[in-house]
Amino acid sequence: MENNKEMRTWLNNFNLPHPLVIAGPCSAETEEQVLKIARELKDSKVSIFRAGIWKPRTRPGGFEGVGEIGLKWLQKAKAETGLKMAIEVATAAHVKLALEHDIDILWIGARTTVNPFAVQEIADALQNTEKIVLVKNPVNPDLALWIGGVERLYNANIKNLGVIHRGFSTYEKTKYRNNPEWQIAIDFQNRFPDIPLIIDPSHITGNRDMIFQVTQEALDLNYDGMIIETHIDPDNAWSDAAQQVTPERLKQIIFDLTIRKETDDADEYQIKLAKLRSKIDEFDAKLLDVIGKRMKVAEDIGALKKEKNVAVLQNKRWNEILDKMVNDGSQKGLSEEFIIQFFKAIHQESITHQEKIFNQK
Ligand code: PEP
Ligand code: MN
């Protein structure tokens, strides 16, 4: 897949604004719910209405979507509001039904992007389509898999392509539902600057209070748009209740966002700066994570020493660590003074943690 300006042009061809706003419920629930939300979003900055018709649930027993009947509701909503309609498709059968019901935009969900067989099946079913197809990042942090999904569509002569950044699964709990790992999306954007990139703050945060902040961060990184789960009664939504916002809140979020122009010199500087800062933030988070883990290991050593009645401070071992780090650090361009200060601080904190263990009854 070469870089290709043509891929960007669908935003203009379909007369879509910057930033592109896609909004609507996680799931279509009833005809009334779909119509009520669509009416609220008409005459706003929203140009595309989203709704899940078939819901991929992690475990069985949850609400798995209303199925085909929901497509009729979307057709009604489209006729009444003029909004374009977007749904998730995961199989060739979904694609067939979506096309029969005049759905405008199809997206491939994160659990589907991980599966090349499934993506190929969708690509084959959509061969040569003029529809807009958006590919969510795979649930696991794998850039190649994401690119591979887009390539399968591109090779099926589907040219109106975009990608959605919805964050990545982690086993460890973080403040996000799905860790953004901004660097992966930035790497995608650097490789394929002509493929529109859309942020999905709803699935990244899992929390309606964090939607604004993550969307702003994405706009600062020059994303092309956003997809935000919006529900008339978020707390009683049948899926993803905690992350959905009301249409009213959505409008406020859009109003509060600072939209950056791509062409302006000052903006170019801001975008570069934001990209670099997001790298730094990611490294800092990793540093803290590693240091925290190191302290846990130090505590385990403390427990072992306590059991064997060995002293906390082992000078020989410490001097060996320091020598090695000064040496390795200089190869990375880090000064001896910095390495000594840095590791002394870490060592001191380890001793404090070990002493805490020693003093436990
Ligand atoms: C969705 O958008 O409703 C959805 C299921 O998202 P994801 O594939 O990102 O989990
Ligand atoms: Mn959802």
XYZ file of C-alpha atoms and ligand atoms in Angstrom:
372
model
C 0.000 0.000 0.000
C 1.728 3.172 -1.155
C 1.049 6.594 0.264
C -1.684 8.004 -1.802
C -3.357 11.389 -1.562
C -6.440 9.866 -3.154
C -7.144 8.130 0.154
C -7.624 11.456 1.878
C -9.939 12.849 -0.702
C -13.018 11.014 0.503
C -13.305 13.578 3.255
C -13.795 16.211 0.540
C -15.691 14.015 -1.893
C -18.290 13.244 0.744
C -18.253 16.873 1.804
C -17.152 16.045 5.341
C -15.824 18.780 7.625
C -12.674 18.988 9.741
C -12.711 17.573 12.305
C -15.035 14.781 11.332
C -17.507 13.989 14.120
C -19.137 10.580 14.344
C -21.570 10.128 17.231
C -24.377 7.865 18.345
C -25.027 5.065 20.788
C -22.760 2.114 21.467
C -25.741 -0.058 20.470
C -29.013 0.512 18.693
C -31.549 -0.561 21.344
C -35.007 0.433 20.117
C -36.401 2.379 17.207
C -37.383 5.166 19.553
C -33.889 5.378 21.082
C -32.214 5.543 17.653
C -34.591 8.211 16.370
C -34.416 10.325 19.518
C -30.611 10.400 19.504
C -30.410 11.071 15.761
C -32.857 13.986 16.091
C -30.707 15.495 18.845
C -27.600 15.205 16.690
C -29.151 16.681 13.576
C -28.107 20.323 13.032
C -24.941 19.919 15.092
C -21.302 19.348 14.125
C -22.070 15.638 13.844
C -22.106 14.376 10.271
C -22.162 10.630 10.818
C -24.424 8.635 13.137
C -22.942 5.470 14.647
C -24.774 2.526 16.223
C -23.740 -1.049 16.938
C -26.159 -3.583 15.422
C -24.178 -6.739 16.232
C -22.145 -6.382 19.426
C -18.979 -8.385 19.998
C -19.088 -9.174 23.704
C -16.091 -10.418 25.630
C -18.223 -13.009 27.433
C -21.550 -14.548 26.467
C -24.698 -13.399 28.203
C -24.325 -9.669 27.536
C -26.491 -7.753 25.087
C -25.404 -8.958 21.651
C -27.179 -6.338 19.586
C -30.648 -6.111 18.048
C -29.499 -7.457 14.684
C -31.048 -6.837 11.262
C -34.144 -5.000 12.518
C -31.860 -2.201 13.740
C -30.808 -1.492 10.151
C -34.390 -0.467 9.377
C -34.282 2.016 12.264
C -31.055 3.489 10.892
C -32.636 3.879 7.463
C -35.480 5.785 9.082
C -33.076 7.974 11.043
C -31.141 8.716 7.866
C -34.285 9.640 5.909
C -35.434 11.933 8.684
C -32.142 13.651 9.649
C -29.899 13.377 6.595
C -27.095 12.020 8.781
C -24.859 9.366 7.231
C -25.098 5.995 8.972
C -22.158 3.932 10.291
C -22.152 0.416 11.739
C -19.651 -2.266 12.698
C -19.380 -5.301 10.422
C -17.597 -8.503 11.365
C -18.691 -11.018 8.715
C -19.624 -11.177 5.030
C -23.267 -11.612 6.105
C -23.122 -8.317 8.034
C -21.639 -6.613 4.974
C -24.413 -7.924 2.728
C -27.134 -6.668 5.063
C -25.394 -3.314 5.553
C -25.218 -2.773 1.792
C -28.850 -3.825 1.342
C -29.879 -1.239 3.929
C -27.874 1.582 2.392
C -25.454 2.025 5.293
C -22.861 4.652 4.333
C -19.865 3.798 6.486
C -18.723 0.406 7.732
C -16.152 -0.060 10.440
C -14.146 -3.100 11.397
C -14.047 -3.581 15.171
C -10.929 -4.094 17.262
C -11.719 -7.751 17.870
C -12.045 -8.325 14.125
C -8.886 -6.477 13.049
C -6.854 -9.051 14.988
C -8.111 -11.805 12.682
C -6.741 -11.745 9.101
C -9.280 -14.397 7.961
C -12.177 -12.233 9.134
C -10.731 -9.041 7.624
C -10.132 -10.829 4.315
C -13.707 -12.115 4.301
C -14.976 -8.548 4.774
C -12.588 -7.200 2.131
C -13.817 -9.812 -0.364
C -17.454 -9.003 0.403
C -16.782 -5.285 -0.087
C -14.554 -5.576 -3.184
C -14.526 -2.310 -5.227
C -16.979 -0.578 -2.904
C -17.245 3.209 -2.855
C -18.361 3.056 0.776
C -16.161 4.521 3.486
C -14.502 1.765 5.506
C -12.814 2.475 8.824
C -10.453 0.033 10.505
C -10.148 0.106 14.277
C -6.779 -0.752 15.746
C -6.489 -4.379 16.888
C -7.022 -4.992 20.613
C -3.357 -5.908 21.029
C -0.644 -3.275 20.467
C 0.527 -4.519 17.080
C 1.070 -1.880 14.403
C 1.713 -4.435 11.638
C -1.640 -6.126 12.252
C -3.412 -2.785 11.986
C -1.588 -1.912 8.749
C -2.251 -5.436 7.457
C -5.994 -4.985 7.967
C -5.982 -1.738 5.979
C -3.867 -3.351 3.246
C -6.354 -6.205 2.811
C -9.075 -3.628 2.083
C -6.831 -1.535 -0.122
C -5.911 -4.612 -2.156
C -9.640 -5.273 -2.654
C -9.762 -1.880 -4.387
C -11.457 -0.140 -1.477
C -10.012 3.370 -1.515
C -12.201 5.365 0.840
C -10.309 4.173 3.899
C -9.712 5.552 7.372
C -8.510 4.234 10.714
C -9.844 4.542 14.247
C -7.568 4.639 17.277
C -9.495 2.992 20.147
C -6.615 2.017 22.436
C -5.108 -1.337 23.372
C -5.814 -4.008 25.953
C -3.495 -4.427 28.904
C -3.617 -7.112 31.548
C -2.642 -4.645 34.220
C -5.265 -2.082 35.221
C -4.577 1.495 34.133
C -6.728 4.615 34.350
C -7.896 3.828 30.810
C -10.201 1.061 29.687
C -7.858 0.608 26.721
C -4.397 2.110 26.951
C -3.955 4.741 24.208
C -0.275 3.912 23.414
C -0.232 7.125 21.381
C 3.060 6.166 19.810
C 1.456 3.364 17.795
C -1.121 5.690 16.242
C 1.559 8.318 15.591
C 3.683 5.660 13.880
C 0.681 4.731 11.738
C 0.102 8.389 10.870
C 3.779 8.884 9.972
C 3.744 5.851 7.693
C 0.393 6.712 6.069
C -0.178 10.464 6.400
C -2.918 10.277 3.765
C -5.181 7.894 5.643
C -7.554 9.846 7.901
C -7.053 9.033 11.573
C -9.987 9.190 13.978
C -9.892 9.070 17.758
C -12.322 6.907 19.752
C -12.046 8.428 23.228
C -15.070 6.423 24.418
C -13.377 3.036 24.135
C -9.973 4.406 25.176
C -11.220 5.899 28.429
C -14.284 3.830 29.298
C -15.261 6.895 31.304
C -17.351 9.834 30.153
C -15.404 12.275 32.349
C -12.203 11.683 30.396
C -13.620 12.023 26.861
C -12.814 15.706 26.404
C -9.194 15.447 27.484
C -8.345 12.493 25.244
C -10.112 14.059 22.251
C -8.187 17.304 22.718
C -4.928 15.379 22.921
C -5.775 13.708 19.616
C -6.608 17.013 17.916
C -3.295 18.390 19.165
C -1.696 15.469 17.348
C -3.510 16.458 14.167
C -6.121 13.690 14.075
C -8.842 14.079 11.460
C -11.859 13.334 13.598
C -13.538 11.632 16.510
C -16.104 8.925 17.176
C -17.914 9.487 20.473
C -20.571 7.220 21.951
C -23.652 9.315 22.616
C -26.884 8.154 24.226
C -30.101 9.824 25.241
C -29.933 8.113 28.649
C -26.301 6.996 29.125
C -26.712 5.493 32.592
C -29.361 3.106 31.327
C -27.615 2.173 28.086
C -27.667 -1.541 27.280
C -23.911 -1.556 26.645
C -20.955 0.643 27.659
C -23.068 2.827 29.981
C -20.131 4.438 31.837
C -18.514 5.888 28.735
C -21.494 7.330 26.864
C -22.372 11.030 26.954
C -25.664 12.805 26.321
C -26.108 14.723 23.053
C -26.028 17.904 25.114
C -22.686 17.020 26.702
C -21.320 16.020 23.284
C -22.162 19.448 21.902
C -20.405 21.094 24.839
C -17.321 18.917 24.337
C -17.186 19.877 20.652
C -17.624 23.536 21.532
C -14.784 23.418 24.084
C -12.273 21.671 21.821
C -9.443 23.670 20.309
C -9.358 22.760 16.648
C -5.996 23.095 14.957
C -5.440 23.915 11.315
C -2.921 21.733 9.592
C -1.439 24.374 7.346
C -0.571 27.168 9.750
C 3.127 27.474 10.687
C 2.342 28.002 14.325
C 0.068 24.996 14.268
C 2.705 22.885 12.618
C 4.976 23.775 15.494
C 2.242 22.902 18.016
C 1.611 19.588 16.336
C 5.308 18.682 16.316
C 5.612 19.728 19.920
C 2.531 17.755 20.952
C 3.869 14.653 19.230
C 7.220 14.938 20.968
C 5.565 15.640 24.301
C 3.359 12.629 23.988
C 6.509 10.544 23.452
C 8.019 12.024 26.607
C 4.814 11.379 28.570
C 4.810 7.803 27.441
C 8.438 7.289 28.431
C 7.834 8.919 31.805
C 4.893 6.623 32.444
C 7.047 3.634 31.506
C 9.893 4.861 33.729
C 7.560 5.104 36.717
C 6.119 1.721 35.949
C 9.567 0.102 35.765
C 10.779 1.847 38.915
C 7.634 0.749 40.758
C 8.232 -2.831 39.639
C 11.892 -2.615 40.665
C 10.820 -1.539 44.161
C 8.549 -4.567 44.431
C 11.503 -6.822 43.592
C 13.616 -4.950 46.181
C 10.878 -5.677 48.726
C 10.956 -9.371 47.827
C 14.721 -9.325 48.361
C 14.106 -7.576 51.689
C 11.741 -10.349 52.743
C 14.319 -12.958 51.773
C 17.100 -11.175 53.666
C 14.856 -10.883 56.695
C 14.102 -14.583 56.614
C 17.830 -15.394 56.475
C 18.692 -12.601 58.894
C 21.041 -10.855 56.440
C 21.778 -7.075 56.579
C 19.815 -4.780 54.293
C 22.826 -2.918 52.909
C 25.205 -4.975 50.792
C 27.953 -2.567 49.744
C 29.776 -4.869 47.388
C 26.671 -5.615 45.326
C 25.718 -1.923 45.254
C 29.174 -0.826 44.015
C 29.023 -3.432 41.275
C 25.618 -2.153 40.115
C 26.821 1.427 40.107
C 29.989 0.649 38.098
C 28.000 -1.259 35.529
C 25.405 1.502 35.194
C 28.006 4.267 34.834
C 29.637 2.241 32.099
C 26.395 1.305 30.271
C 25.033 4.821 30.752
C 28.043 6.476 29.114
C 27.371 4.383 26.021
C 23.905 5.955 25.893
C 25.338 9.444 26.265
C 24.397 9.797 29.954
C 26.874 11.534 32.236
C 28.516 9.771 35.170
C 27.228 12.464 37.508
C 23.636 11.879 36.402
C 23.890 8.073 36.635
C 25.317 8.258 40.142
C 22.628 10.676 41.320
C 19.860 8.705 39.670
C 20.896 5.299 41.000
C 21.702 6.658 44.451
C 18.138 7.929 44.629
C 16.771 4.584 43.453
C 19.022 2.700 45.850
C 17.957 4.890 48.744
C 14.303 4.256 47.945
C 14.971 0.480 47.745
C 16.615 0.529 51.153
C 13.650 2.428 52.579
C 11.307 -0.211 51.143
C 13.448 -3.071 52.469
C 13.631 -1.493 55.901
C 9.886 -1.248 55.948
C 9.763 -5.001 55.349
C 12.369 -5.592 58.099
C 10.361 -3.567 60.571
C 7.145 -5.436 59.875
C 6.271 -7.675 62.784
C -17.810 -0.142 19.370
O -17.364 0.832 18.736
O -18.950 -0.197 19.845
C -16.906 -1.286 19.649
C -17.365 -2.496 19.906
O -15.639 -0.897 19.661
P -14.256 -1.718 19.673
O -14.251 -2.599 18.458
O -13.272 -0.598 19.604
O -14.188 -2.465 20.968
Mn -19.163 0.527 22.767
